Each structure stands twice: as C-alpha cells, then as structure tokens.
Coordinates of C-alpha atoms in Angstrom, one line a residue:
X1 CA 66.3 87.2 20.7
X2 CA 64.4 90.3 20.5
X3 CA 65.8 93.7 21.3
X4 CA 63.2 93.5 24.2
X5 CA 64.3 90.8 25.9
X6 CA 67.9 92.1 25.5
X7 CA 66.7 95.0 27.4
X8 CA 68.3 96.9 24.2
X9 CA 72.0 96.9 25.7
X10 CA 73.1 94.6 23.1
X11 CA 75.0 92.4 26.1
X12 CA 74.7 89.2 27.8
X13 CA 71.6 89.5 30.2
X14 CA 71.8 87.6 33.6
X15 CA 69.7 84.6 34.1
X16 CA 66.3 84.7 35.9
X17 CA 67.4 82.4 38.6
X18 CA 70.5 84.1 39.5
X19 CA 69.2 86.5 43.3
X20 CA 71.4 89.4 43.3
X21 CA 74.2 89.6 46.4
X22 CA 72.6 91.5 49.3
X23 CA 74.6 94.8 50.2
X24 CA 76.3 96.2 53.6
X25 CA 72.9 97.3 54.5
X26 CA 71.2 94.1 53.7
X27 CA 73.4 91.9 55.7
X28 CA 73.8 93.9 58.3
X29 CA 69.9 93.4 58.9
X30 CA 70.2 90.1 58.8
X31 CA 73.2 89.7 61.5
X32 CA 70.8 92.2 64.0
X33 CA 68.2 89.8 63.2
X34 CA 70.1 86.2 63.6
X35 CA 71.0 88.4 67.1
X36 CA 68.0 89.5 68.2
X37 CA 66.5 85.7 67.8
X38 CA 69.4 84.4 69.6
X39 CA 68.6 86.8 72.4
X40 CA 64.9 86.2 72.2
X41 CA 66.4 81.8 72.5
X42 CA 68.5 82.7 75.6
X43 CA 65.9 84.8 77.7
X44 CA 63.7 82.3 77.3
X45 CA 65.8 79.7 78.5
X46 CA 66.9 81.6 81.6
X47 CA 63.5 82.6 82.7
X48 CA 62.1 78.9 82.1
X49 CA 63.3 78.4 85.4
X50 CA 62.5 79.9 88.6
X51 CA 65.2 82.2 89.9
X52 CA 66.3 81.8 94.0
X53 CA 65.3 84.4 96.0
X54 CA 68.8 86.3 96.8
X55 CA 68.8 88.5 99.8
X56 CA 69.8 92.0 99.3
X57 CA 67.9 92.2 95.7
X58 CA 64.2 93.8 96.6
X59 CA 63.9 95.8 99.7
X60 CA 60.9 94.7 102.0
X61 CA 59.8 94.8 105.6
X62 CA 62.7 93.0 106.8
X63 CA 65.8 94.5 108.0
X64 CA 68.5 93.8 105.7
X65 CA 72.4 95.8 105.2
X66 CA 70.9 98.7 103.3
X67 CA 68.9 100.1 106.4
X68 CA 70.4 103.0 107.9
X69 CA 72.0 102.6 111.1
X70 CA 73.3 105.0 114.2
X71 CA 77.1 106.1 113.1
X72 CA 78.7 104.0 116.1
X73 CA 76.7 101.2 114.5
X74 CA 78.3 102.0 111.0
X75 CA 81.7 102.8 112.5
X76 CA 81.7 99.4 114.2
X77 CA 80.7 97.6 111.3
X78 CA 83.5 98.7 109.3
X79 CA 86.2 98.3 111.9
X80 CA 84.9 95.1 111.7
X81 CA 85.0 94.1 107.8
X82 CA 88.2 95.8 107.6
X83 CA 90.1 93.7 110.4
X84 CA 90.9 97.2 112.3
X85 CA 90.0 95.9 115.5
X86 CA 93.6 95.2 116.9
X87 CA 95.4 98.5 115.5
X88 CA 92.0 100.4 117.2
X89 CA 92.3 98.5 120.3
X90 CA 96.1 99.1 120.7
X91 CA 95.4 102.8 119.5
X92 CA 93.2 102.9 122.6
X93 CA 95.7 101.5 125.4
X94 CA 98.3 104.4 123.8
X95 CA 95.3 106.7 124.5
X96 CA 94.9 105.4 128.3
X97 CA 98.3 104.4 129.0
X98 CA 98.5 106.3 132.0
X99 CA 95.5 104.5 133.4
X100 CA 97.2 101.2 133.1
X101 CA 100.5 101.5 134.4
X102 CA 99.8 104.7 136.7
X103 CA 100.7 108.5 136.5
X104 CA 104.1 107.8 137.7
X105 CA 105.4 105.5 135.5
X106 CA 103.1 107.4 132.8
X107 CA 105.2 110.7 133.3
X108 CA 108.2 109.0 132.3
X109 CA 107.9 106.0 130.0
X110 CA 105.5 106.9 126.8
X111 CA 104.4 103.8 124.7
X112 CA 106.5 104.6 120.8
X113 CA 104.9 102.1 118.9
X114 CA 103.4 98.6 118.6
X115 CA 104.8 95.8 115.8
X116 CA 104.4 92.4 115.8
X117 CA 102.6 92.0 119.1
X118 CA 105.6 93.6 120.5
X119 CA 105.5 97.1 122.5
X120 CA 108.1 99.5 122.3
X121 CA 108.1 102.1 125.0
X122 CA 110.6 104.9 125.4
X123 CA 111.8 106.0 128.9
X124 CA 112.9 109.6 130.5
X125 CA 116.5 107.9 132.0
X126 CA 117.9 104.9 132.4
X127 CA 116.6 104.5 136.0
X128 CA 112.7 104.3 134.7
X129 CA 114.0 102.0 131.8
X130 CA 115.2 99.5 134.3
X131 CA 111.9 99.5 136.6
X132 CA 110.0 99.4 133.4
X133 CA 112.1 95.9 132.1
X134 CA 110.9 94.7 136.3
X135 CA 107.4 95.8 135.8
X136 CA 107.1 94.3 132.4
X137 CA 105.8 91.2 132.8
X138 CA 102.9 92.5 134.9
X139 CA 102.4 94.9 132.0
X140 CA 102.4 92.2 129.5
X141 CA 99.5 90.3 131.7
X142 CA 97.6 93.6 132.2
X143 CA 97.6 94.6 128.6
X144 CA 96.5 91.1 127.5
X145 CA 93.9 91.1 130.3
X146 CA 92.7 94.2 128.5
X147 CA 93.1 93.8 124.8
X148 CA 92.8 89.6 124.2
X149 CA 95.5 86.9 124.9
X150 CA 98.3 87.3 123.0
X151 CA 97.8 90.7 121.8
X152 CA 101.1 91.9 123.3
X153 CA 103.9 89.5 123.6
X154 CA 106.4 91.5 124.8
X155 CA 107.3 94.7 125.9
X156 CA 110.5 96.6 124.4
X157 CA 112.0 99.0 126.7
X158 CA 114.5 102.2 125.2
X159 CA 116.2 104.8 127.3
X160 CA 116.5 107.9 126.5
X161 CA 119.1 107.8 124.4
X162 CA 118.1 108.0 120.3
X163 CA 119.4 105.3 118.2
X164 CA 122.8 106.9 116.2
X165 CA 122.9 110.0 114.7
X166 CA 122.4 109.2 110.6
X167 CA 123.7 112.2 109.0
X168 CA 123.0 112.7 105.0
X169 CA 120.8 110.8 102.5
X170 CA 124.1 108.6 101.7
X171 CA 124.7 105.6 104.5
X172 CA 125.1 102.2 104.0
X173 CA 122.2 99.7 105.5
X174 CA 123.5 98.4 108.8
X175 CA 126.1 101.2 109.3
X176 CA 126.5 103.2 112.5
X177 CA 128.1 106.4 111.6
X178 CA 131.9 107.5 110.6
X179 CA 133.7 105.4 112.8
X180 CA 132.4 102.0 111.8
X181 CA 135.1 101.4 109.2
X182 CA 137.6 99.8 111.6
X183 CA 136.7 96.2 112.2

C-alpha cells in the first residue's frame, strides 16, 4: 500500500463498503419523516370516505342550540337538563303556600321542608297541628293536583315544640339529652 491510500496515518483504514452510523440528528430526521408519512397514510384513509353530516358542526340558516334565546327560554332549558323541575316546583308551592291552604291556616302552619315526597310543616300550637293532621289529606290531593301525582305523598305535621335541646359538639347519635342514661 502506498502512503496515499493509507491516508498517511499509518493505521488500518475502513473498508469502502462499510456506510458510517447516522447521528442523533440523522435519526431523528428519519423518525419525523417515518411520522410524517404515517400521517400523510392515515389522513388519507379517513378522508377516502365521506363524513355524516353531524348537527351542531357548521352554523347555517337553520335554528340549531347555539342560537340565542330569550332568558326564560334559557332558564327553562336548564331547569330542564338539570332535572330541577321538582325542587323548583316545590320551591314555588312554599312561595304560595298561603294561596293553597288559605290565610288562616297560612298564619299558623309554615311549610319547613320537603324530603322524599314527604312535607314537613311546622305549626304555631298544638290546636293548628291537629286541624292540619284533619286537613291533610285534602292538602295532599290539592298539592298533587298542582305539582303532578305523586309529588307529595304525605304531609308531616310538628307543633311547636323543637325537637330536644342538643347542648355541645359531644352527643351520642340517637341520644336525647342528660337523662337518657336510665333504661
């Protein structure tokens, strides 16, 4: 060999058909290119075929959810998707309580609170609690005349005495005060 070929290093030269191994650079042009052609095979196989028209998607001539609307419109709509219609409904027979049972009973027995299609109502004395529990059957129809069979199943009459007086932050469930230790 000549000192030319030997490129004058005096060392073993590589072999002509040996390719050098590409660098970080080089294969990282080749992954963004094997990606970009995989790309380039998917779109084309999802726009070979004609997409169905989806409502909502281009905004046109028609009316479609998107329009704007009057507020009761909206308000509806929303007490509708969200299933509010029976706590609204009930909220409104609290509101006009006294049209439905009358002043009189009105100005003594207040509805408390509704839960599980049962209404609680609270009474001035024990002489308006005990018309109430006559009247409530007709209550019960009128309410359900008003709101939707069923709505209110029964009606829960209280006097006016509170439940027992629950003194501290330490009681245990069910208990009644000091003197339930006996029995």
């Amino acid at each position: 060999m000549s000192p030319e070929q030997d490129g004058g290093a005096g060392g073993a030269e590589e072999p002509p058909w040996k390719v050098p191994e590409p660098s970080g650079v080089d294969l990282a042009r080749q992954a963004l290119a094997a990606a970009k052609e995989a790309a380039r095979a998917r779109g084309n196989a999802a726009t070979g075929k004609k997409r169905p028209y989806q409502q909502g998607l281009r905004s046109g001539a028609r009316a479609d959810g998107r329009d704007p609307m009057p507020l009761m419109a909206a308000l509806d709509r929303l007490r509708t998707e969200r299933g509010w219609e029976m706590p609204m409904a009930v909220a409104g027979v609290m509101e006009r309580w006294p049209e439905i049972v009358g002043a009189d009973i009105a100005a003594h027995c207040v509805p408390d609170r509704y839960e599980d299609r049962e209404l609680v109502v609270r009474c001035t004395s024990s002489a308006w609690a005990a018309q109430l529990k006559l009247l409530a059957p007709q209550l019960v129809a009128r309410l359900n005349a008003d709101l939707g069979q069923g709505t209110v199943r029964l009606i829960k009459v209280h006097g006016p005495g509170g439940g027992p007086k629950r003194y501290g932050p330490w009681r245990a469930p069910g208990s009644t005060g000091p003197g339930d230790n006996y029995g």
